[in-house]
XYZ file of N, CA and C in Angstrom:
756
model
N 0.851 -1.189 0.000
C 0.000 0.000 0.000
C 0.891 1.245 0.000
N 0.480 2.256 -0.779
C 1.159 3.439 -1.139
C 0.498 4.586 -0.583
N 1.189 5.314 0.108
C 0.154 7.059 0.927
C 1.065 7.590 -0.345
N -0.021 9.076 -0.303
C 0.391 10.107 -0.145
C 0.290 11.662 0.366
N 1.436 11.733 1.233
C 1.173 12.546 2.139
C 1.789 13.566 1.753
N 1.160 15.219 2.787
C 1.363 16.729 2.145
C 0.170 16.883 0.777
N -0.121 15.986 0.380
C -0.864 16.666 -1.267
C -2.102 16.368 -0.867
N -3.016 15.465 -0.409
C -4.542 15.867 -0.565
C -5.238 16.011 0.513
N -3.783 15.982 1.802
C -4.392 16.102 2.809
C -4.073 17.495 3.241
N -2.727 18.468 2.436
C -2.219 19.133 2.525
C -3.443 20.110 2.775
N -3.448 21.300 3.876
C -4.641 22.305 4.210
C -4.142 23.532 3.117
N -3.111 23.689 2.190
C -2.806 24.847 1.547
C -3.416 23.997 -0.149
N -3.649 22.910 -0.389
C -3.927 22.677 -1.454
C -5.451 22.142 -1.277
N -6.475 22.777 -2.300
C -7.967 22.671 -1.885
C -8.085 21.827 -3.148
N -9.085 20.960 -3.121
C -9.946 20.388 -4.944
C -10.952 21.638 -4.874
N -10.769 22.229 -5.949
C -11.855 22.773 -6.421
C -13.070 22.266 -7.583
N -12.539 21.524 -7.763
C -13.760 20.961 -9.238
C -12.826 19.242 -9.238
N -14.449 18.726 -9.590
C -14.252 16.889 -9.701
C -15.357 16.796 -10.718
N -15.280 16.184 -11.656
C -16.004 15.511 -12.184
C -15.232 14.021 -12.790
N -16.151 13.035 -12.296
C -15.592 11.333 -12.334
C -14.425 11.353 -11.583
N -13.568 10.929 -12.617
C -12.132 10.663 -11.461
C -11.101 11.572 -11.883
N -11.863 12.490 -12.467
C -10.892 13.859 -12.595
C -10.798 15.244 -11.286
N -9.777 15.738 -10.523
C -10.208 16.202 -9.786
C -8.769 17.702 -10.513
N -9.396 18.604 -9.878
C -8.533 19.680 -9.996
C -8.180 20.523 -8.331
N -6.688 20.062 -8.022
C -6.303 20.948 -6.961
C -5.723 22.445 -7.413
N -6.133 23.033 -6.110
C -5.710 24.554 -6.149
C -4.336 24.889 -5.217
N -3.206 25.176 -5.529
C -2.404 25.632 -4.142
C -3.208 27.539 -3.493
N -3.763 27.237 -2.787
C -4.009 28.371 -1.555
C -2.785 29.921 -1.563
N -1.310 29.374 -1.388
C -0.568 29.934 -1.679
C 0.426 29.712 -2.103
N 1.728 30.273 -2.836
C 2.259 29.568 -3.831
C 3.638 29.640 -2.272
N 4.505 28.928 -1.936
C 5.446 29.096 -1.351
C 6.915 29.189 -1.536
N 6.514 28.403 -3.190
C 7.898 28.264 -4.076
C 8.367 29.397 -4.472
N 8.983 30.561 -3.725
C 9.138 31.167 -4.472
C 10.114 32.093 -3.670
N 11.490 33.381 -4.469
C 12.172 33.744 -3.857
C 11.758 35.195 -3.457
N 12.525 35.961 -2.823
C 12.110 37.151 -1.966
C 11.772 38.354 -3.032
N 12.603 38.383 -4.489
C 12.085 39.138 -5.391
C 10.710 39.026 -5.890
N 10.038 37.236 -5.582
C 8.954 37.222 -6.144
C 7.652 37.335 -5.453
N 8.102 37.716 -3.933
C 6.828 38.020 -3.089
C 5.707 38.983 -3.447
N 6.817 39.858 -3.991
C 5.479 41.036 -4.065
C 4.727 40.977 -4.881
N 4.673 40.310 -6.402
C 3.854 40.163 -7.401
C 3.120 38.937 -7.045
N 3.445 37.957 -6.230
C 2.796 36.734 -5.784
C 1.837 37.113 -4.933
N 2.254 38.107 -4.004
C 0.939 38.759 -3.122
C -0.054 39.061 -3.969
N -0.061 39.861 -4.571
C -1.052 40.438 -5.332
C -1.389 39.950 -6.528
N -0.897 38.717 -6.999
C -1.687 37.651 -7.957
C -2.454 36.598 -6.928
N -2.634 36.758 -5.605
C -3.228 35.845 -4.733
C -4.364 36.522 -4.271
N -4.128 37.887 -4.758
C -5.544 38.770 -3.695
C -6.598 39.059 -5.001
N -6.029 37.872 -6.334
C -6.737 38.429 -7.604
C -7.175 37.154 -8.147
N -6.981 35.966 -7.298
C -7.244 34.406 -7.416
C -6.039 33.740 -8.326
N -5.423 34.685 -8.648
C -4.674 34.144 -9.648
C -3.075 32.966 -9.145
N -3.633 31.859 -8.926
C -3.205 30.587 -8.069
C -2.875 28.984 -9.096
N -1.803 28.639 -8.487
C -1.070 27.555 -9.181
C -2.705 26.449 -8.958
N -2.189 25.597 -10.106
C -3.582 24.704 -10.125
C -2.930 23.149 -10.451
N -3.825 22.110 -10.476
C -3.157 20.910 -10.789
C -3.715 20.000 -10.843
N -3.860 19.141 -12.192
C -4.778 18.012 -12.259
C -4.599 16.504 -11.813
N -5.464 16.350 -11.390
C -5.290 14.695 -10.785
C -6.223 13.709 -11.516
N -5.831 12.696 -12.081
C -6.833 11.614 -12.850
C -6.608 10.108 -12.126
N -7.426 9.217 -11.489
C -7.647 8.535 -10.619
C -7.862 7.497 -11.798
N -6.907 6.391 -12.623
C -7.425 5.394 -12.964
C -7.668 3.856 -12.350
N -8.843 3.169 -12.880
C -9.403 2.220 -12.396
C -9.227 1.037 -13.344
N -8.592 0.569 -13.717
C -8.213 -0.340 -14.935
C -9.230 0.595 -16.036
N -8.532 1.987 -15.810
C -8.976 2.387 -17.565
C -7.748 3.493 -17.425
N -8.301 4.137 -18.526
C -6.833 5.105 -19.295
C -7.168 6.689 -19.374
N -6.028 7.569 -20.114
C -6.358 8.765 -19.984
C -5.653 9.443 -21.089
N -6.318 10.523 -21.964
C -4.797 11.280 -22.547
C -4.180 11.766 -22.505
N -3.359 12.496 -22.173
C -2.173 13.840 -22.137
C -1.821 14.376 -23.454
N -1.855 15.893 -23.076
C -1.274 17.063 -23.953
C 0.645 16.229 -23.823
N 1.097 16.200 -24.690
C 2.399 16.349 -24.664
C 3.399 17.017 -23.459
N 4.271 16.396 -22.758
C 4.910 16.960 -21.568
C 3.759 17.348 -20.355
N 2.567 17.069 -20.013
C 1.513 17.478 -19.074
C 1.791 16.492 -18.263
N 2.389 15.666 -18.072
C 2.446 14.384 -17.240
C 3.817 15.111 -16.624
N 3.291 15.117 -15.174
C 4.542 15.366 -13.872
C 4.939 14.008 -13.306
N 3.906 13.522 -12.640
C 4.272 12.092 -11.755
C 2.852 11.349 -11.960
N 3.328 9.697 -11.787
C 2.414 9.009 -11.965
C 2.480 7.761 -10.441
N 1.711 7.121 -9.960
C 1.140 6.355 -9.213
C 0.940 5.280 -9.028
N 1.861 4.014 -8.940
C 1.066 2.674 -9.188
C 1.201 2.174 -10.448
N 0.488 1.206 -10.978
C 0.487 0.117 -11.650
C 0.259 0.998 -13.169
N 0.822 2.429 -13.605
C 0.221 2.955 -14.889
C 1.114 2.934 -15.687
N 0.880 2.420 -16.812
C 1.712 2.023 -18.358
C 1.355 3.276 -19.104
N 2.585 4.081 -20.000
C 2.028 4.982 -20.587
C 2.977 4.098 -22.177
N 1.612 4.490 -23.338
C 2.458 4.684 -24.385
C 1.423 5.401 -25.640
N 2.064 5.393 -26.637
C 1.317 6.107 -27.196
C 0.929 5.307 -28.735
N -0.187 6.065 -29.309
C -1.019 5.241 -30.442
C -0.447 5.161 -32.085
N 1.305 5.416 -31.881
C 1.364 5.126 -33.487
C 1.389 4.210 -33.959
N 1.513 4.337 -35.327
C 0.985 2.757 -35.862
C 2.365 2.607 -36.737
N 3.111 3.285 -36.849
C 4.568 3.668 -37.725
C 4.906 5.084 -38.247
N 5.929 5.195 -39.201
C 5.927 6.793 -39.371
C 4.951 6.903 -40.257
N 4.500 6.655 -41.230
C 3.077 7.245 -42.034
C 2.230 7.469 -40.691
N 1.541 7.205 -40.027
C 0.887 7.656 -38.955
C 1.562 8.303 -38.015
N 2.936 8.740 -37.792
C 3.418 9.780 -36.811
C 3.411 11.364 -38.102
N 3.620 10.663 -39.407
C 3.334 11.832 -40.363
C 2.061 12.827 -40.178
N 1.104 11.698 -40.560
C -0.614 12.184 -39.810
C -0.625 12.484 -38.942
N -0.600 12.570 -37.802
C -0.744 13.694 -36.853
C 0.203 13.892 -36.271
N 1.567 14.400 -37.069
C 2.316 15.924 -36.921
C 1.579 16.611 -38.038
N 0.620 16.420 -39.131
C 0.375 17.284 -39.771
C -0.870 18.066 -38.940
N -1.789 16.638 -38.202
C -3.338 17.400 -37.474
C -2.539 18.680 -36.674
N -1.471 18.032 -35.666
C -1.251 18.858 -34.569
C -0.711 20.411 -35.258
N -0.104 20.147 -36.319
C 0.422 21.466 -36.628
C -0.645 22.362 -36.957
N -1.957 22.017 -37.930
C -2.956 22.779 -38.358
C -4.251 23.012 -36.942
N -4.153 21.766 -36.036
C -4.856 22.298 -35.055
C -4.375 23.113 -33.957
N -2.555 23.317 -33.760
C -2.069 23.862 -32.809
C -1.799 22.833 -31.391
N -2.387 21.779 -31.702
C -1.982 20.766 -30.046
C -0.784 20.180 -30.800
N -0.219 19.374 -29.364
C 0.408 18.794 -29.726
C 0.408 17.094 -30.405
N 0.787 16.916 -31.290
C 0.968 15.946 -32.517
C 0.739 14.711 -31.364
N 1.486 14.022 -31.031
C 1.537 12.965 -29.723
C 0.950 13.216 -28.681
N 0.037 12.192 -28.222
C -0.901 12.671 -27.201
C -0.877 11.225 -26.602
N 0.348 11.542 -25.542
C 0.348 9.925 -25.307
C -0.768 9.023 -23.794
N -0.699 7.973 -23.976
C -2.275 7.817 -23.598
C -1.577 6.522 -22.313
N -1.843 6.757 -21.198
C -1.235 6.061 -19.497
C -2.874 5.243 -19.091
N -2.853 4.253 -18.701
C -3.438 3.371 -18.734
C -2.979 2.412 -17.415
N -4.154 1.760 -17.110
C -4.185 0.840 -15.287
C -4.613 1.079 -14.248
N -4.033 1.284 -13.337
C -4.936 1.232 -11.977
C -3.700 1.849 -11.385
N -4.333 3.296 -10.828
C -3.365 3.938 -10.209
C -3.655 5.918 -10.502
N -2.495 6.352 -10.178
C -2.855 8.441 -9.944
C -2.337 8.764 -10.855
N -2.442 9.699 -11.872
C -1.645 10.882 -13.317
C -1.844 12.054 -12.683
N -0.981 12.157 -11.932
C -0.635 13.711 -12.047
C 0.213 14.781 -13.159
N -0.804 16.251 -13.125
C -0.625 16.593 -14.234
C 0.508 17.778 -13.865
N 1.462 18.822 -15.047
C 1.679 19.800 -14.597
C 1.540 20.896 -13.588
N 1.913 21.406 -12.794
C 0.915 22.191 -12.598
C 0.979 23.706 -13.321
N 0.140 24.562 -13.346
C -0.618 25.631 -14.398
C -1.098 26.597 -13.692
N -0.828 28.044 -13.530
C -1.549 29.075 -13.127
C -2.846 29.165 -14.355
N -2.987 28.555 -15.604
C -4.305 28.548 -16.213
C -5.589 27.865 -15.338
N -6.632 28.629 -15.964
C -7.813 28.161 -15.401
C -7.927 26.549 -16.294
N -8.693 25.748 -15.115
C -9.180 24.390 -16.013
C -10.588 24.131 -16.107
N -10.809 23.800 -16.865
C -12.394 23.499 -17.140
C -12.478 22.183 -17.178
N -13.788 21.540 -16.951
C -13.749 20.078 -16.644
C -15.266 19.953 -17.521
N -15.290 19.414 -18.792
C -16.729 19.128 -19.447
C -16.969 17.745 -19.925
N -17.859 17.300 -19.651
C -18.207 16.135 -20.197
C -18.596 16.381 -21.161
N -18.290 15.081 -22.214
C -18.359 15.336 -23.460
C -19.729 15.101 -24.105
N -20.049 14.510 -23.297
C -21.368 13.381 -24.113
C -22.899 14.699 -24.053
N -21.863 15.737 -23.152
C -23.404 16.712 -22.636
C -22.956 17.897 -24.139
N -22.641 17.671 -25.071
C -22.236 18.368 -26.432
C -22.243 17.719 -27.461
N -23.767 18.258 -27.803
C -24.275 17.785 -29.311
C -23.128 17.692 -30.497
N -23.175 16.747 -31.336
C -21.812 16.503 -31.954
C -20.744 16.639 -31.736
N -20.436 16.273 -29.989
C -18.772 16.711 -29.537
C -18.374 17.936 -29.248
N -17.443 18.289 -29.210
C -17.325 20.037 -28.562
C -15.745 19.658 -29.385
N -16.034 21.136 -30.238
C -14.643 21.690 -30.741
C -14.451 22.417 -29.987
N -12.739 22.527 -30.094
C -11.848 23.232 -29.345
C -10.612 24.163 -29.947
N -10.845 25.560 -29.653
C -10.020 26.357 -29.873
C -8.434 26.181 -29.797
N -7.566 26.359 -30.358
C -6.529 26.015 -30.339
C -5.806 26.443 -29.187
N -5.336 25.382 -28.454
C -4.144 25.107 -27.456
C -5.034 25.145 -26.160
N -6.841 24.787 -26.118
C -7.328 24.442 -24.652
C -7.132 23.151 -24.506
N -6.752 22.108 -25.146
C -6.574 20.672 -24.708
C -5.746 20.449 -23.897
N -6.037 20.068 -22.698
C -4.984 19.496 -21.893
C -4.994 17.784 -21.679
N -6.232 17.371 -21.112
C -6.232 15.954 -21.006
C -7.693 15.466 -21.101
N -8.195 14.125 -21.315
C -9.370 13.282 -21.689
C -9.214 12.167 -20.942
N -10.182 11.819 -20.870
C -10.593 10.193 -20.917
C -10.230 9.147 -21.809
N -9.698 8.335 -22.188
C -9.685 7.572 -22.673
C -10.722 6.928 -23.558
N -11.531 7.160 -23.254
C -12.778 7.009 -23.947
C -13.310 7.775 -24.809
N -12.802 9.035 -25.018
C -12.832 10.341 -25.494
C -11.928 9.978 -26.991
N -12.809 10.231 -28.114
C -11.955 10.255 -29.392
C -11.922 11.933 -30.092
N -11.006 11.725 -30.604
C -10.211 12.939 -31.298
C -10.131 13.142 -32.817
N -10.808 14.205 -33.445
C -10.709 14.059 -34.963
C -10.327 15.657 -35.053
N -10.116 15.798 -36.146
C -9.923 17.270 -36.593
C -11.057 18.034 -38.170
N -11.438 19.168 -37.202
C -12.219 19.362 -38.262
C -12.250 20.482 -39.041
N -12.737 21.006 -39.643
C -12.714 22.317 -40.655
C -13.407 23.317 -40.599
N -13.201 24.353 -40.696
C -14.220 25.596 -41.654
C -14.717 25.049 -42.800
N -16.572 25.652 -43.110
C -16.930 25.863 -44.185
C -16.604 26.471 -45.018
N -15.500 27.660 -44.974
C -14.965 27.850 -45.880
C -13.583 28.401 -45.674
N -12.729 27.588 -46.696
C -10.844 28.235 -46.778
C -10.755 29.672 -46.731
N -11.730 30.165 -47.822
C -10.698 31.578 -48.484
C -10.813 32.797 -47.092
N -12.082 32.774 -46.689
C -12.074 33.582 -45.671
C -11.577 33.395 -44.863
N -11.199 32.294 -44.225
C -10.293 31.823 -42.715
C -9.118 32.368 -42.951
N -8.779 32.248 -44.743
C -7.333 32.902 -44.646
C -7.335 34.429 -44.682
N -8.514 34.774 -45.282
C -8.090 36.263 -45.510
C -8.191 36.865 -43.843
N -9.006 36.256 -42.665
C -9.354 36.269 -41.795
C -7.956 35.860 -40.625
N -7.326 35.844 -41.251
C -6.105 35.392 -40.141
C -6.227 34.210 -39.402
N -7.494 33.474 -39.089
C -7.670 32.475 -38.089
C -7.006 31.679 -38.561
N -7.418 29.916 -37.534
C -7.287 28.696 -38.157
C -7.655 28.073 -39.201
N -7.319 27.221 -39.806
C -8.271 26.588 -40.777
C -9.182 25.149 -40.184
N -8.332 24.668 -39.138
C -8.669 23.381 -38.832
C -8.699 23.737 -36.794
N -9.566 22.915 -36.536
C -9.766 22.429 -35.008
C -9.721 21.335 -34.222
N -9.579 20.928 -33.714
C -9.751 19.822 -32.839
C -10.988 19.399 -32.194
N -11.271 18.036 -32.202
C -12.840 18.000 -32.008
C -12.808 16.857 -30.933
N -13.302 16.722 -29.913
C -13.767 15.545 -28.764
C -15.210 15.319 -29.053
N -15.386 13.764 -29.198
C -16.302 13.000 -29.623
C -16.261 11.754 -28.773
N -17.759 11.383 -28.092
C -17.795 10.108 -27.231
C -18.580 10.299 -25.693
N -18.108 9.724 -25.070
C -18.393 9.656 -23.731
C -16.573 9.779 -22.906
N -17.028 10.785 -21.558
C -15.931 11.340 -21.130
C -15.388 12.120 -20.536
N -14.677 12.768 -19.879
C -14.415 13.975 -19.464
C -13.335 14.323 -19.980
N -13.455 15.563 -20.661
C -12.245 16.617 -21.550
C -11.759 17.720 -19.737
N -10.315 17.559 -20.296
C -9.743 18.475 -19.467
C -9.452 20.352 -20.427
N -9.655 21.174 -19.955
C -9.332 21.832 -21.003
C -8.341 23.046 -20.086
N -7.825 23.840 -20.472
C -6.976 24.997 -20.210
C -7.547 26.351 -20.717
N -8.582 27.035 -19.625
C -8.741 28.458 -19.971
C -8.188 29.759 -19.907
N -8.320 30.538 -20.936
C -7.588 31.881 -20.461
C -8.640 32.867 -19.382
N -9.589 32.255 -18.733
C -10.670 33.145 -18.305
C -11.422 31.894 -16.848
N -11.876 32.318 -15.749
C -12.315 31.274 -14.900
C -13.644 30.993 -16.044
N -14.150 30.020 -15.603
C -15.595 29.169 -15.797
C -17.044 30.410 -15.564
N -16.322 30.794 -14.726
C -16.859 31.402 -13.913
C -17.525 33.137 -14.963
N -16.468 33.550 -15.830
C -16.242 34.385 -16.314
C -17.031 33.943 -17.919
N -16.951 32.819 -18.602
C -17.187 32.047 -19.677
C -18.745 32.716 -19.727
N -19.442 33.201 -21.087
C -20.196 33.522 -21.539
C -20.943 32.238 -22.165
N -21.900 31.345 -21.773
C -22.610 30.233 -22.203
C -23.990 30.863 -23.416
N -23.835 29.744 -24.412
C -24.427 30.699 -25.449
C -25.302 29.405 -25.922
N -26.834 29.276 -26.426
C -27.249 27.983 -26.433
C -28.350 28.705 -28.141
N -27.818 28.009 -28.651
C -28.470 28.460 -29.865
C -29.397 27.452 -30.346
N -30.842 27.774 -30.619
C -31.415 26.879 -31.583
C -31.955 27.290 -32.727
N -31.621 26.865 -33.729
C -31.909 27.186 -35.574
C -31.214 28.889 -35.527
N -30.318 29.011 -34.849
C -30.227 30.587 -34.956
C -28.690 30.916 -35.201
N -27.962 32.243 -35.155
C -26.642 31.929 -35.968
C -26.104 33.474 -34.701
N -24.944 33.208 -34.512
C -24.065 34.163 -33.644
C -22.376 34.501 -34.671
N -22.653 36.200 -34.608
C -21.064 36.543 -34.970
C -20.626 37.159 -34.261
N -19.426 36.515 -33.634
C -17.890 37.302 -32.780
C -16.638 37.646 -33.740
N -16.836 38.839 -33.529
C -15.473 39.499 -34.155
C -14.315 39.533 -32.941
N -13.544 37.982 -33.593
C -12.184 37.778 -32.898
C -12.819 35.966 -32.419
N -11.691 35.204 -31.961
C -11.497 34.040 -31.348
C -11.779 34.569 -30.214
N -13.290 34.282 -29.656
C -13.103 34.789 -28.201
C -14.123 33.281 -27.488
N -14.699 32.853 -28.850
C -15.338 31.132 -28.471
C -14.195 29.684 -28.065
N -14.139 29.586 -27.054
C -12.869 28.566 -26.701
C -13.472 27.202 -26.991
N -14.979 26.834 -26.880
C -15.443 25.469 -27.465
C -17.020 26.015 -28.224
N -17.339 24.805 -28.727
C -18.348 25.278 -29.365
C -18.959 23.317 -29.641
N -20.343 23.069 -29.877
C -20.932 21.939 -29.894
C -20.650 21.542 -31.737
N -20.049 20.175 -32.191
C -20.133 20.155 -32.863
C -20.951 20.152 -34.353
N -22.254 20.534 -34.013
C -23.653 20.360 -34.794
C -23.598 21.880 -35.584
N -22.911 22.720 -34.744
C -22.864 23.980 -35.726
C -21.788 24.026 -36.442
N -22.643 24.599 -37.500
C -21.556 25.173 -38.787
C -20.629 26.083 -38.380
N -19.664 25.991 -38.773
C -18.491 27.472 -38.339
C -18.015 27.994 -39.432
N -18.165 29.078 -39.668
C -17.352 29.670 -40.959
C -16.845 31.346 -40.601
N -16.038 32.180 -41.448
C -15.562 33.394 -41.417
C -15.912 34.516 -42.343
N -17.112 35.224 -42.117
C -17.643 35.728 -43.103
C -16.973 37.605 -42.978
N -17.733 38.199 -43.789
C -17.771 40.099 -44.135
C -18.412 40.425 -42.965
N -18.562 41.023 -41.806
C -19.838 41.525 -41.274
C -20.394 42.144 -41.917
N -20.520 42.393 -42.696
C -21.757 43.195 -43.531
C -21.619 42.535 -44.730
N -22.615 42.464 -45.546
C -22.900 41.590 -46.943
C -22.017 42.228 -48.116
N -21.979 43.669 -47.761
C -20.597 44.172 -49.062
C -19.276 45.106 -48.363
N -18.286 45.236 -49.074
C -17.466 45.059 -48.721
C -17.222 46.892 -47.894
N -18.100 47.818 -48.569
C -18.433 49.291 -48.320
C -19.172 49.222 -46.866
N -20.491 48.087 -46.588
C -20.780 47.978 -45.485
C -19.925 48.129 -44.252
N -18.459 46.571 -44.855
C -17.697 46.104 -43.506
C -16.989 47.550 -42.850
N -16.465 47.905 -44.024
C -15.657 49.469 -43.617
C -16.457 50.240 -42.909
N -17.545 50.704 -43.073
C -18.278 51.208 -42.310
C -18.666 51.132 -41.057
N -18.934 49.997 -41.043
C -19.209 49.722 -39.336
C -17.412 49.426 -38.681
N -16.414 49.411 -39.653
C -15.122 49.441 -38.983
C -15.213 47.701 -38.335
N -15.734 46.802 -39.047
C -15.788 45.365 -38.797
C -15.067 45.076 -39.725
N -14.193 43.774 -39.863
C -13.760 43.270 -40.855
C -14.406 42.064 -41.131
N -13.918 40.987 -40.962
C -14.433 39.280 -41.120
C -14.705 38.971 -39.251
N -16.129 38.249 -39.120
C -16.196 37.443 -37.951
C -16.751 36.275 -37.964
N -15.999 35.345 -37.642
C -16.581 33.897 -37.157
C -17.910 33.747 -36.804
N -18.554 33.072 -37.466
C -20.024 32.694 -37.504
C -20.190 31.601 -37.332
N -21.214 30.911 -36.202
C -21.654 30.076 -36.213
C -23.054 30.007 -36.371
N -23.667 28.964 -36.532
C -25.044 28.772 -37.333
C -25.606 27.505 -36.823
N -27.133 27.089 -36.732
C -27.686 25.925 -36.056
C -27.759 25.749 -34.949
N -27.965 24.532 -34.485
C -28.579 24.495 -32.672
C -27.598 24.025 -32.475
N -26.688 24.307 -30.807
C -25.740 23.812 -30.047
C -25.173 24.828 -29.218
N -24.017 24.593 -28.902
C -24.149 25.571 -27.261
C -22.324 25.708 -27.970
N -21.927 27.476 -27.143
C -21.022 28.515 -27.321
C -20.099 28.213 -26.130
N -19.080 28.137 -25.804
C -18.823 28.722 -24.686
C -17.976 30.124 -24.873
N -17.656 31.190 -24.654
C -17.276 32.540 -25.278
C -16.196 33.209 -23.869
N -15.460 33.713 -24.021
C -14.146 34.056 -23.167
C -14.510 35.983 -23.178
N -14.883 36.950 -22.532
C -15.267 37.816 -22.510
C -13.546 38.687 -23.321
N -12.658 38.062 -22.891
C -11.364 38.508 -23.074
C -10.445 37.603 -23.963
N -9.377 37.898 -24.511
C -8.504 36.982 -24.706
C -7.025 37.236 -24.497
C-alpha cells in the first residue's frame, strides 16, 4: 500500500472541481518562491490568480495527455502512445500542426494516480457526451481526456475567408463519452454560455474557446458588401449557425 502525504491532505492545497475521477487541486498559496517574487505573488493571490493541478484517478482504464503534461504518476500505470509507424506519426504531426496541439498525445493506462503539470491557467472540466456533436476546441485548450474520449480534426466551411481572416483553418474536435480536461484563459466562472437553436451568432475575434459540434463554423464580411464592412469598422467574424451551445471568453 502506497500514501500520499502533504498533497490531498495538505490544508494549503484545496480540490476545487471533480467531475468522475478527474479532480482539480488549487495551491491556496504559492510558497515556491524567492524574496524578489513576493510582491507580485501577493497580489496575484488577492486576484485568485493561483497555481492549479490536475489529478486523474485510474481504475483499470486510461487517460490522454497534452504532450509533456504528465509530472508524476502512481502505481500500476503504463504509458504509451497510439502510433501505428511513421506514415501515422506523419498524420498527426500534420493534425497537430494545423490544429495547434500537440501531434503525440500519449495515452497512461491501469490502476493507479496521473498527475498533471501544474498551471496558473484556469481548467475546465466538461463532459463530453453533454455536447451535441462533440465540442470543438479552440486552439491550445486541450490538456487531457478520458480515454474514452476520441479525437478528430475538423474544418471551416470555408478556406478563403479563414485565410483572408487570419484564423485557423482546422480544429480539434472531442467525440464520445468522457471527461475533456481543457486549459482556460478566463475562470468558468467568467465564460459567456451561449445555447443556440436554428439561430446563428457573430464574434469578431477568437473569443469562443469550445463550441458543440452540430454547428456550422465559418468566417464571413460583417456586412454583406465590402463598403458595409468598412463602415461599421468590422472586418471578417466567425459565424456560427444551427442548434448547439457557445462557450465565449469575454477577453482573450
Amino acid at each position: 500500500m502506497v500514501s500520499v502525504n502533504n498533497f490531498f491532505n495538505n490544508p494549503n492545497i484545496k480540490m476545487i472541481a471533480q467531475e468522475g475521477n478527474v479532480k482539480v487541486m488549487e495551491y491556496q498559496k504559492d510558497y515556491t518562491m524567492n524574496p524578489m517574487a513576493a510582491q507580485p505573488l501577493f497580489y496575484c493571490d488577492k486576484m485568485g490568480v493561483r497555481k492549479r493541478q490536475v489529478t486523474i484517478e485510474l481504475k483499470n482504464t486510461s487517460c490522454i495527455l497534452s504532450a509533456g503534461a504528465m509530472q508524476w504518476t502512481l502505481g500500476n500505470v503504463q504509458a504509451q502512445t497510439d502510433l501505428k509507424g511513421v506514415g501515422d506519426f506523419l498524420g498527426k504531426a500534420i493534425k497537430g500542426s494545423v490544429t495547434g496541439e500537440s501531434a503525440i498525445k500519449p495515452l497512461y493506462q491501469g490502476n493507479g494516480l496521473v498527475v498533471l503539470e501544474p498551471t496558473y491557467k484556469y481548467i475546465l472540466l466538461e463532459n463530453v457526451e453533454n455536447w451535441a456533436g462533440g465540442m470543438v476546441l479552440d486552439d491550445g485548450m486541450f490538456l487531457a481526456c478520458d480515454g474514452t474520449v476520441q479525437q478528430k480534426v475538423v474544418r471551416r466551411s470555408n478556406f478563403s475567408s479563414a485565410i483572408a481572416g487570419g484564423e485557423g483553418l482546422f480544429n480539434l474536435a472531442l467525440i464520445g463519452k468522457g471527461v475533456a480536461v481543457l486549459e482556460s484563459p478566463v475562470p468558468r466562472e467568467e465564460l459567456i454560455e451561449i445555447n443556440l437553436e436554428n439561430d446563428v451568432i457573430k464574434i469578431d475575434g477568437n473569443y469562443a474557446v469550445a463550441w458543440s459540434g452540430t454547428l456550422q463554423f465559418t468566417t464571413e464580411r460583417s456586412s454583406k458588401s465590402l463598403i458595409g464592412s468598412a463602415a461599421t469598422g468590422e472586418g471578417l467574424v466567425n459565424v456560427y449557425r444551427g442548434t448547439g451551445k457557445i462557450l465565449m471568453a469575454p477577453v482573450r
